[in-house]
Short mmCIF file of C-alpha atoms and ligand atoms in Angstrom, two decimals:
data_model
loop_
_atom_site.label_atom_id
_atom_site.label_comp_id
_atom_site.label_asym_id
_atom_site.label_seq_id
_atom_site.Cartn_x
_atom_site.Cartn_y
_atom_site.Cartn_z
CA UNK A 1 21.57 -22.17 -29.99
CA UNK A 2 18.45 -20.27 -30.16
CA UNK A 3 17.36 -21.73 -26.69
CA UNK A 4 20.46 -21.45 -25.29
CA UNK A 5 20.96 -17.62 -25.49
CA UNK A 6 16.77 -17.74 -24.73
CA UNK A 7 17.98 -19.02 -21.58
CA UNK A 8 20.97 -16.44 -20.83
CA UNK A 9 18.22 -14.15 -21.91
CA UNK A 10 16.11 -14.95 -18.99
CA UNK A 11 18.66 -15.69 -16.14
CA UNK A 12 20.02 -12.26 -16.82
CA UNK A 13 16.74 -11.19 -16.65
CA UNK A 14 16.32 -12.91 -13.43
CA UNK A 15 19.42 -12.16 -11.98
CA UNK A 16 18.46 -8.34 -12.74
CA UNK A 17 15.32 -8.41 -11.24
CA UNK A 18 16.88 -10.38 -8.44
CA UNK A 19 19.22 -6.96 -7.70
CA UNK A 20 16.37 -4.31 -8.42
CA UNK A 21 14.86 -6.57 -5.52
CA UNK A 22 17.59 -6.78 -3.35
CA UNK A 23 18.04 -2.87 -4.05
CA UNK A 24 14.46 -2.22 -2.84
CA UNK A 25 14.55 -4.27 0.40
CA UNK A 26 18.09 -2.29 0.67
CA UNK A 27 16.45 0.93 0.56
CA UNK A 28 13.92 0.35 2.56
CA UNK A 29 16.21 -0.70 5.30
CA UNK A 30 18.10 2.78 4.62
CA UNK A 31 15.01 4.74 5.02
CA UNK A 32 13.79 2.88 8.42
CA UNK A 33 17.61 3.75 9.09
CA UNK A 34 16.88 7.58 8.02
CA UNK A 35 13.77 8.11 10.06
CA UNK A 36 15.55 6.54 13.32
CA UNK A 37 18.49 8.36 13.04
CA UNK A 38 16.99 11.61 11.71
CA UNK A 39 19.28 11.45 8.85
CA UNK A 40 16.20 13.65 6.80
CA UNK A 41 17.03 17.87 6.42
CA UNK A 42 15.47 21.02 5.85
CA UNK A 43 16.23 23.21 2.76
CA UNK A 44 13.77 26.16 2.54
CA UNK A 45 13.43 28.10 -0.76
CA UNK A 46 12.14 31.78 -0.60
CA UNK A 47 8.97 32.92 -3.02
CA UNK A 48 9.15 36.42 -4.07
CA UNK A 49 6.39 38.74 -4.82
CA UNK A 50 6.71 39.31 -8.14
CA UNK A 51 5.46 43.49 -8.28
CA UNK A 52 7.47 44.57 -4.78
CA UNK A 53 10.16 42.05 -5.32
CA UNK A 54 10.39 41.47 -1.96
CA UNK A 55 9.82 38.25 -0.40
CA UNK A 56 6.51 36.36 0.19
CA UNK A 57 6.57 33.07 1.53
CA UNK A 58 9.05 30.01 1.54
CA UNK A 59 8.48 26.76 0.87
CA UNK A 60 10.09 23.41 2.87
CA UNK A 61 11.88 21.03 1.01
CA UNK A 62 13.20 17.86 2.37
CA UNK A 63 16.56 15.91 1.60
CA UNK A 64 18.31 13.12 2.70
CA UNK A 65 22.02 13.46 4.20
CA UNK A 66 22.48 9.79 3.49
CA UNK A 67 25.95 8.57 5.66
CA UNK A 68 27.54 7.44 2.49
CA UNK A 69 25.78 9.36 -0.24
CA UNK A 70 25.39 12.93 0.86
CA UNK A 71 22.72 14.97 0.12
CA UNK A 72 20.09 12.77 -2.10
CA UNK A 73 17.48 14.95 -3.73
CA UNK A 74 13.41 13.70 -2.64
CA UNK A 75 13.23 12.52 -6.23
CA UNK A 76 15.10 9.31 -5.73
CA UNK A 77 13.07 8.30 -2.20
CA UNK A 78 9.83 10.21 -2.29
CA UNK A 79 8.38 7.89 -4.85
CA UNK A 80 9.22 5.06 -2.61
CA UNK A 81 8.42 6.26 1.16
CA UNK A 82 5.33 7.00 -0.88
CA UNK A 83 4.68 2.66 -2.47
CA UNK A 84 5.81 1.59 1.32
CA UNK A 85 3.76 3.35 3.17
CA UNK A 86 6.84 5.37 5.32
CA UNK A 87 5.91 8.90 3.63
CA UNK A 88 3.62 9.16 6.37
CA UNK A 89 5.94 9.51 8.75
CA UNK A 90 8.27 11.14 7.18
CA UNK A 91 6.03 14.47 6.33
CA UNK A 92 4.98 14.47 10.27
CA UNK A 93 8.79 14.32 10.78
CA UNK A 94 8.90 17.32 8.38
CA UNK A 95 5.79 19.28 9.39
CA UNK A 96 7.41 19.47 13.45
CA UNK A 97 10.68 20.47 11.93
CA UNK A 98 8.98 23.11 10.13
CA UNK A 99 7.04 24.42 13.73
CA UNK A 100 10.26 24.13 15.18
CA UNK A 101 12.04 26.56 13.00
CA UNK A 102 8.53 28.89 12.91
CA UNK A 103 8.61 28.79 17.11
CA UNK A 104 12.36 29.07 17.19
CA UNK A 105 11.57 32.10 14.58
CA UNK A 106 8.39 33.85 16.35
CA UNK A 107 10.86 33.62 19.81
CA UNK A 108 13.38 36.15 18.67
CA UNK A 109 11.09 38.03 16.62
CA UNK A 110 12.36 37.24 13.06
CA UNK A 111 9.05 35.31 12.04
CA UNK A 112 7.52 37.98 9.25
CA UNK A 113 3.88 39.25 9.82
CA UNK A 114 1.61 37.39 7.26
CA UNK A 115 4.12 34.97 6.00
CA UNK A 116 3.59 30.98 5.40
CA UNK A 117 6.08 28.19 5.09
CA UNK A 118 4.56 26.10 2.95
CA UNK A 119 4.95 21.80 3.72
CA UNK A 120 4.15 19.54 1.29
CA UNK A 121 2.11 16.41 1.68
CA UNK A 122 1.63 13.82 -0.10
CA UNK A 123 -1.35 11.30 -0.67
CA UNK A 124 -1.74 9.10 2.05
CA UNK A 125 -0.90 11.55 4.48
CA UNK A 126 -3.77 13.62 3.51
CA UNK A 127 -5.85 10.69 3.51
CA UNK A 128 -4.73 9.60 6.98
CA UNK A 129 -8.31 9.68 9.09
CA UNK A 130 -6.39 11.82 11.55
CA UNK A 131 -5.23 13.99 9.67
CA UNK A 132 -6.78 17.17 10.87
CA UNK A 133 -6.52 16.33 14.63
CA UNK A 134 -2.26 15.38 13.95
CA UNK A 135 -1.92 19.44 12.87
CA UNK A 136 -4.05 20.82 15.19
CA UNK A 137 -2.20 18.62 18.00
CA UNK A 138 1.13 19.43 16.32
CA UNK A 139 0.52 23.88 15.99
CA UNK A 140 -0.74 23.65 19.51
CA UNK A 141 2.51 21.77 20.65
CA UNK A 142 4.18 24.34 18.96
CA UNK A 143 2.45 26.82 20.27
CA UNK A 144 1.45 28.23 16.40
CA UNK A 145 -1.18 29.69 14.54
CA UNK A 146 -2.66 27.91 11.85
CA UNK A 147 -1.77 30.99 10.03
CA UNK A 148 2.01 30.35 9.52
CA UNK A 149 1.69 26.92 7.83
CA UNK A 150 0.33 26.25 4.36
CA UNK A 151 0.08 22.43 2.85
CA UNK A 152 1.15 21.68 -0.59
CA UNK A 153 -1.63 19.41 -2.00
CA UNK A 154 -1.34 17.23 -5.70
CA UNK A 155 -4.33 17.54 -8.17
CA UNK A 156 -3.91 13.11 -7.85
CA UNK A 157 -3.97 13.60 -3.92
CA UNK A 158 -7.31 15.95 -3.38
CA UNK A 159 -9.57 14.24 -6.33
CA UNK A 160 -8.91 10.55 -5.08
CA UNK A 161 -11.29 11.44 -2.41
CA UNK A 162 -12.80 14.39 -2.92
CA UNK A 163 -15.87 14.54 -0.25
CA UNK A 164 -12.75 13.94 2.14
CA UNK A 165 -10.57 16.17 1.53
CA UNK A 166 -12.43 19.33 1.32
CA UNK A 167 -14.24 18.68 4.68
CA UNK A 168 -10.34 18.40 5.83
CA UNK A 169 -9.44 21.45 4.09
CA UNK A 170 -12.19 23.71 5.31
CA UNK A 171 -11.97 22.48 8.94
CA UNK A 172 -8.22 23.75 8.64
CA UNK A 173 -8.77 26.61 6.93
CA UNK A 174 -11.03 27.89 9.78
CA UNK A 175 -7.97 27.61 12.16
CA UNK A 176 -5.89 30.11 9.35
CA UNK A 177 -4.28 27.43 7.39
CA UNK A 178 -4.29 27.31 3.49
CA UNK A 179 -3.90 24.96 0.87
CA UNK A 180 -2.05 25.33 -2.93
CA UNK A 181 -2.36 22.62 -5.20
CA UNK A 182 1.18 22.01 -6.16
CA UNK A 183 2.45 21.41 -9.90
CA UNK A 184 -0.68 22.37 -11.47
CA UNK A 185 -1.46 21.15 -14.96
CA UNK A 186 0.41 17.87 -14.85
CA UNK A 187 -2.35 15.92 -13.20
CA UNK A 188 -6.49 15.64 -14.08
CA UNK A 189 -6.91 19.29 -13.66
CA UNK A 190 -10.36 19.49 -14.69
CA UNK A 191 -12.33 22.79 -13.98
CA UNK A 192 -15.13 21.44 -11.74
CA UNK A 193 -13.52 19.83 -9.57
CA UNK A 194 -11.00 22.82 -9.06
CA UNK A 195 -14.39 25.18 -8.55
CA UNK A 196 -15.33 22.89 -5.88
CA UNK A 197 -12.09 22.44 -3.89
CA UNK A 198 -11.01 24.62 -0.92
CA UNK A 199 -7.78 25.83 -2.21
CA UNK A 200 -6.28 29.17 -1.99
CA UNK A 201 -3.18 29.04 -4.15
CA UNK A 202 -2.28 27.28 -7.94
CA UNK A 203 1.54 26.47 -7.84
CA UNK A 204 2.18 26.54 -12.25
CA UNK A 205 4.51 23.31 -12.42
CA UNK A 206 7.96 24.23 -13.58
CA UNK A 207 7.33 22.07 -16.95
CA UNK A 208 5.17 24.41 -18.35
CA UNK A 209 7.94 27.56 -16.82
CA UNK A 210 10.80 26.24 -19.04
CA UNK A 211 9.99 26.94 -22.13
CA UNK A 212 7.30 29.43 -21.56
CA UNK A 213 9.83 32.03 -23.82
CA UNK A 214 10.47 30.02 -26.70
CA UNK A 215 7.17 27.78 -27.01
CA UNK A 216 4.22 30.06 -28.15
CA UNK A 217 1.72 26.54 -26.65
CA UNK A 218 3.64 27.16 -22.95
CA UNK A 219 2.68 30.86 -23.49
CA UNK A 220 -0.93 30.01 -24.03
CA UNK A 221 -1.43 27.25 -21.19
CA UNK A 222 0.23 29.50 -18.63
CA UNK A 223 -1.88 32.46 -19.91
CA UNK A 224 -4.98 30.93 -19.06
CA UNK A 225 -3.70 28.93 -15.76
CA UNK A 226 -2.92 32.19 -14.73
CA UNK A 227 -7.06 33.77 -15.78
CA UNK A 228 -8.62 30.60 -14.50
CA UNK A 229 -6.89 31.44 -10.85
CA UNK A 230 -7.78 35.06 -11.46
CA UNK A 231 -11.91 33.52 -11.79
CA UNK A 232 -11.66 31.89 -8.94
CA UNK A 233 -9.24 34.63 -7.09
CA UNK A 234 -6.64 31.99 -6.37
CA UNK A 235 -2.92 33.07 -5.78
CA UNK A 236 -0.57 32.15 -8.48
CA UNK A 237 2.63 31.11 -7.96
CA UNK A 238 5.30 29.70 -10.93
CA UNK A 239 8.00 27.68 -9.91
CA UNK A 240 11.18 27.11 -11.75
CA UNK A 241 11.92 30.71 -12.73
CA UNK A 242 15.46 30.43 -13.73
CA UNK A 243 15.91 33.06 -16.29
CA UNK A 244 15.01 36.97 -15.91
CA UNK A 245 13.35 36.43 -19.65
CA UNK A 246 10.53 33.98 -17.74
CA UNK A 247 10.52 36.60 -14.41
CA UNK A 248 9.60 39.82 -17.10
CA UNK A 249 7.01 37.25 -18.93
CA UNK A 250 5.57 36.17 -16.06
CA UNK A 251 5.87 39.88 -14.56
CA UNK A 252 3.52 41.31 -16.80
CA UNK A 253 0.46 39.25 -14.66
CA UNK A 254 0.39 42.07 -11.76
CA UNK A 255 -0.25 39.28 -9.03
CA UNK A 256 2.06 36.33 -9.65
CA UNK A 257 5.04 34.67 -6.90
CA UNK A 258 7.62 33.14 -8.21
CA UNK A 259 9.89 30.64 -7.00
CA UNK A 260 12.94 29.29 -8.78
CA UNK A 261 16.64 29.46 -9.07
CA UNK A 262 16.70 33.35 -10.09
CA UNK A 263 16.13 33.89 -7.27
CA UNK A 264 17.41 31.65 -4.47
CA UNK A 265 17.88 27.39 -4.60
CA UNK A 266 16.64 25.78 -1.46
CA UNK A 267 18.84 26.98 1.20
CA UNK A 268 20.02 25.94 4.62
CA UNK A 269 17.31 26.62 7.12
CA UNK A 270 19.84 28.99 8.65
CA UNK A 271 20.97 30.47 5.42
CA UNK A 272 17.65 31.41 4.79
CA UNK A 273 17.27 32.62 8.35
CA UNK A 274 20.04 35.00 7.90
CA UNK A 275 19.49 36.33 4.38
CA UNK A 276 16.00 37.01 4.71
CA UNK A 277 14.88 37.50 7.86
CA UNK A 278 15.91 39.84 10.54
CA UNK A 279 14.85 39.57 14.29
CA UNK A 280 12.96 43.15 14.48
CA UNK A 281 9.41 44.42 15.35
CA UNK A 282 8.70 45.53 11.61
CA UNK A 283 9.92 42.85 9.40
CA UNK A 284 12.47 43.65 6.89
CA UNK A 285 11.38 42.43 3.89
CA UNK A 286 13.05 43.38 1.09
CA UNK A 287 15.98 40.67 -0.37
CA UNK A 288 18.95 42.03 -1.91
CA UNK A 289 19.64 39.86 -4.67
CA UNK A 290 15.79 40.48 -6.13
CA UNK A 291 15.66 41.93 -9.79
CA UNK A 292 13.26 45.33 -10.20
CA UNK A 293 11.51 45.58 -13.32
P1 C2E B 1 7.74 20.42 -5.44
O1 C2E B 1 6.92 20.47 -4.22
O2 C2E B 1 7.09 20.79 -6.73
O3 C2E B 1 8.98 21.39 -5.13
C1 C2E B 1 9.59 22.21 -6.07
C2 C2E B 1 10.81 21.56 -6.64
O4 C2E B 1 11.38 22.41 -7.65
C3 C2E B 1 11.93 21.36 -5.61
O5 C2E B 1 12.60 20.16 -5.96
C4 C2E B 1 12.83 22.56 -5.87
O6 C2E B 1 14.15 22.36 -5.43
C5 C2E B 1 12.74 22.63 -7.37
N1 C2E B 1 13.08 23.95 -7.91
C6 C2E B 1 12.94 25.16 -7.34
N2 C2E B 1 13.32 26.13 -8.16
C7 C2E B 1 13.72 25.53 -9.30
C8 C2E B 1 14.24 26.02 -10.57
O7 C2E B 1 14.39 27.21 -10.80
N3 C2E B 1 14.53 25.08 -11.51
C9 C2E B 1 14.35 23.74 -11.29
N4 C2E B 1 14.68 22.91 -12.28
N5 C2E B 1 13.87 23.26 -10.12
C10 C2E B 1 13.57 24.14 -9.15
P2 C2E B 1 13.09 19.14 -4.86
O8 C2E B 1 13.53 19.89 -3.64
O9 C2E B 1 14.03 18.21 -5.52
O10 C2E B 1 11.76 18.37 -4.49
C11 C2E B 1 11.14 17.55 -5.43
C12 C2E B 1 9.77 17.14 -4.99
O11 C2E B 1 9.83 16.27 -3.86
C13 C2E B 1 8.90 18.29 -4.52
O12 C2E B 1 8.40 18.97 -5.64
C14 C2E B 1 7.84 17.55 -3.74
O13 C2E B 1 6.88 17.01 -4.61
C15 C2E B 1 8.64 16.42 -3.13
N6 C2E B 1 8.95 16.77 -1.72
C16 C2E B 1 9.95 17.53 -1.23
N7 C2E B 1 9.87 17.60 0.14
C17 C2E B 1 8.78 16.86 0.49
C18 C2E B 1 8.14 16.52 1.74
O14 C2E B 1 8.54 16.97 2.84
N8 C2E B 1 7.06 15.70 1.69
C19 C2E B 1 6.57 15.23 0.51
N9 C2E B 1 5.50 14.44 0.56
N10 C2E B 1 7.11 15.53 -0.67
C20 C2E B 1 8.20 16.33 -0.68
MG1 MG B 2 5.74 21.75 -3.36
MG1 MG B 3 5.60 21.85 -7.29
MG1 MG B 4 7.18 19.89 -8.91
#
């Protein structure tokens, strides 16, 4: 009896891994689907300034607008474009979007002075040995500074070839562009290597955000996240604000951005367009839905 149920055990086992299979090979076929037929969107969430309240930067954000599915957040595909080898193209997809809205935006005068959309890219795009020369082909397309386009960049992403990547960062950053190492603290943060890498900007992951009001060890870590970047006189930015209790925290660190759903979620590309930006000479700045302290 024993054996018998050992065997149900493992047919159902293999059946299962049989579907998680056929699931994958599925998905993949939906993705090769999704880059062909441009089936991948835009959302763009603002970044405030946390002193003037006013905005600061915005940050791209991609989704799928699967046929069947709807919207499907980059947390069920990201992971995978990533294992297959697709992610590649998908952040080039991504990174000319993002120079399309900027041009469309510098054309009618609505493209702030001083102000970055930030793309994010993942490993193996940053590792890609043409890397540099696929930006610098893609701005000049575009007809864009390097100074409207920072990268998002993973602790994992820079330190898995280190030598590498900062020659790639500093050959940008002489053509304007910078760099933020995104969700900062969940990697292998280590302070040497973050003394010795190119980066202008710490984005605080939301994890540590959360509970930063209620858990006196959040309080402490974000605290001295926030003095290491003053050392090294990198930018700090905190993502997943959601409450006006983490904003005031947060607030008293003159300096900080935030990002999170106080303030705005990831909006519409034209959304965004029309609640933040105007087409003028002097750029309207100020958002009206932005809490004063
Ligand atoms: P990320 O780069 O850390 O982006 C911030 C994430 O936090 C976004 O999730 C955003 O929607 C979410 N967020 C913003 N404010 C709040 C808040 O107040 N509360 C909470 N709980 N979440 C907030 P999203 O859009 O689901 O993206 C997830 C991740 O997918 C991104 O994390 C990024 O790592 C990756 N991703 C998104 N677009 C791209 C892309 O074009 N290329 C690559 N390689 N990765 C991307
Ligand atoms: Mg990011
Ligand atoms: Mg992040
Ligand atoms: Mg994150």
């Amino acid at each position: 009896k024993a054996k018998q149920s050992g065997r149900n055990c493992c047919q159902i086992f293999e059946e299962s891994m049989a579907t998680e299979a056929n699931n994958l090979v599925q998905l993949e076929s939906e993705l090769r689907t999704a880059i062909q037929s441009q089936q991948f969107v835009l959302r763009v969430q603002p970044i405030i300034d946390g002193q003037s309240g006013k905005l600061a930067a915005a940050e791209a954000l991609i989704r799928w607008n699967h046929p069947e599915r709807g919207m499907v957040s980059p947390l069920e595909f990201i992971g995978f474009l990533e294992s297959s080898g697709m992610i590649r193209e998908v952040d080039q997809l991504v990174f000319v979007e993002v120079c399309q809205y900027i041009h469309a935006l510098r054309s009618t005068g609505e493209m702030p002075e001083e102000f970055r959309f930030s793309v994010n890219l993942s490993a193996s795009t940053l590792h890609r040995s043409d890397f540099v020369q696929r930006v610098e082909s893609t701005l000049a397309q575009y007809n864009l500074p390097g100074t409207c386009i920072e990268f998002e960049i993973t602790e994992g992403a820079a330190l898995q070839r280190l030598d590498e990547v900062i020659q790639k960062l500093k050959v940008l950053q002489l053509q304007g562009l910078t760099f933020a190492l995104d969700d900062f603290g969940t990697g292998y943060s280590s302070l040497s290597y973050l003394k010795r890498l190119p980066i202008n900007k710490i984005k605080i992951d939301k994890s540590f955000i959360k509970d930063l009001i209620f858990d006196p060890q959040d309080e402490a870590l974000v605290a001295s996240v926030i003095a290491i970047a003053d050392t090294l006189n990198l930018r700090v930015v905190a993502e997943g604000v959601e409450s006006e209790d983490q904003a005031a925290w947060l607030n008293c660190y003159s300096d900080i951005w935030y990002q999170g759903y106080l303030f705005d979620r990831p909006l519409h590309p034209e959304a965004f367009r029309e609640k933040y930006l105007q087409p003028q000479q002097t750029p309207r700045l100020v958002t009206d839905n932005v809490l004063k302290y």
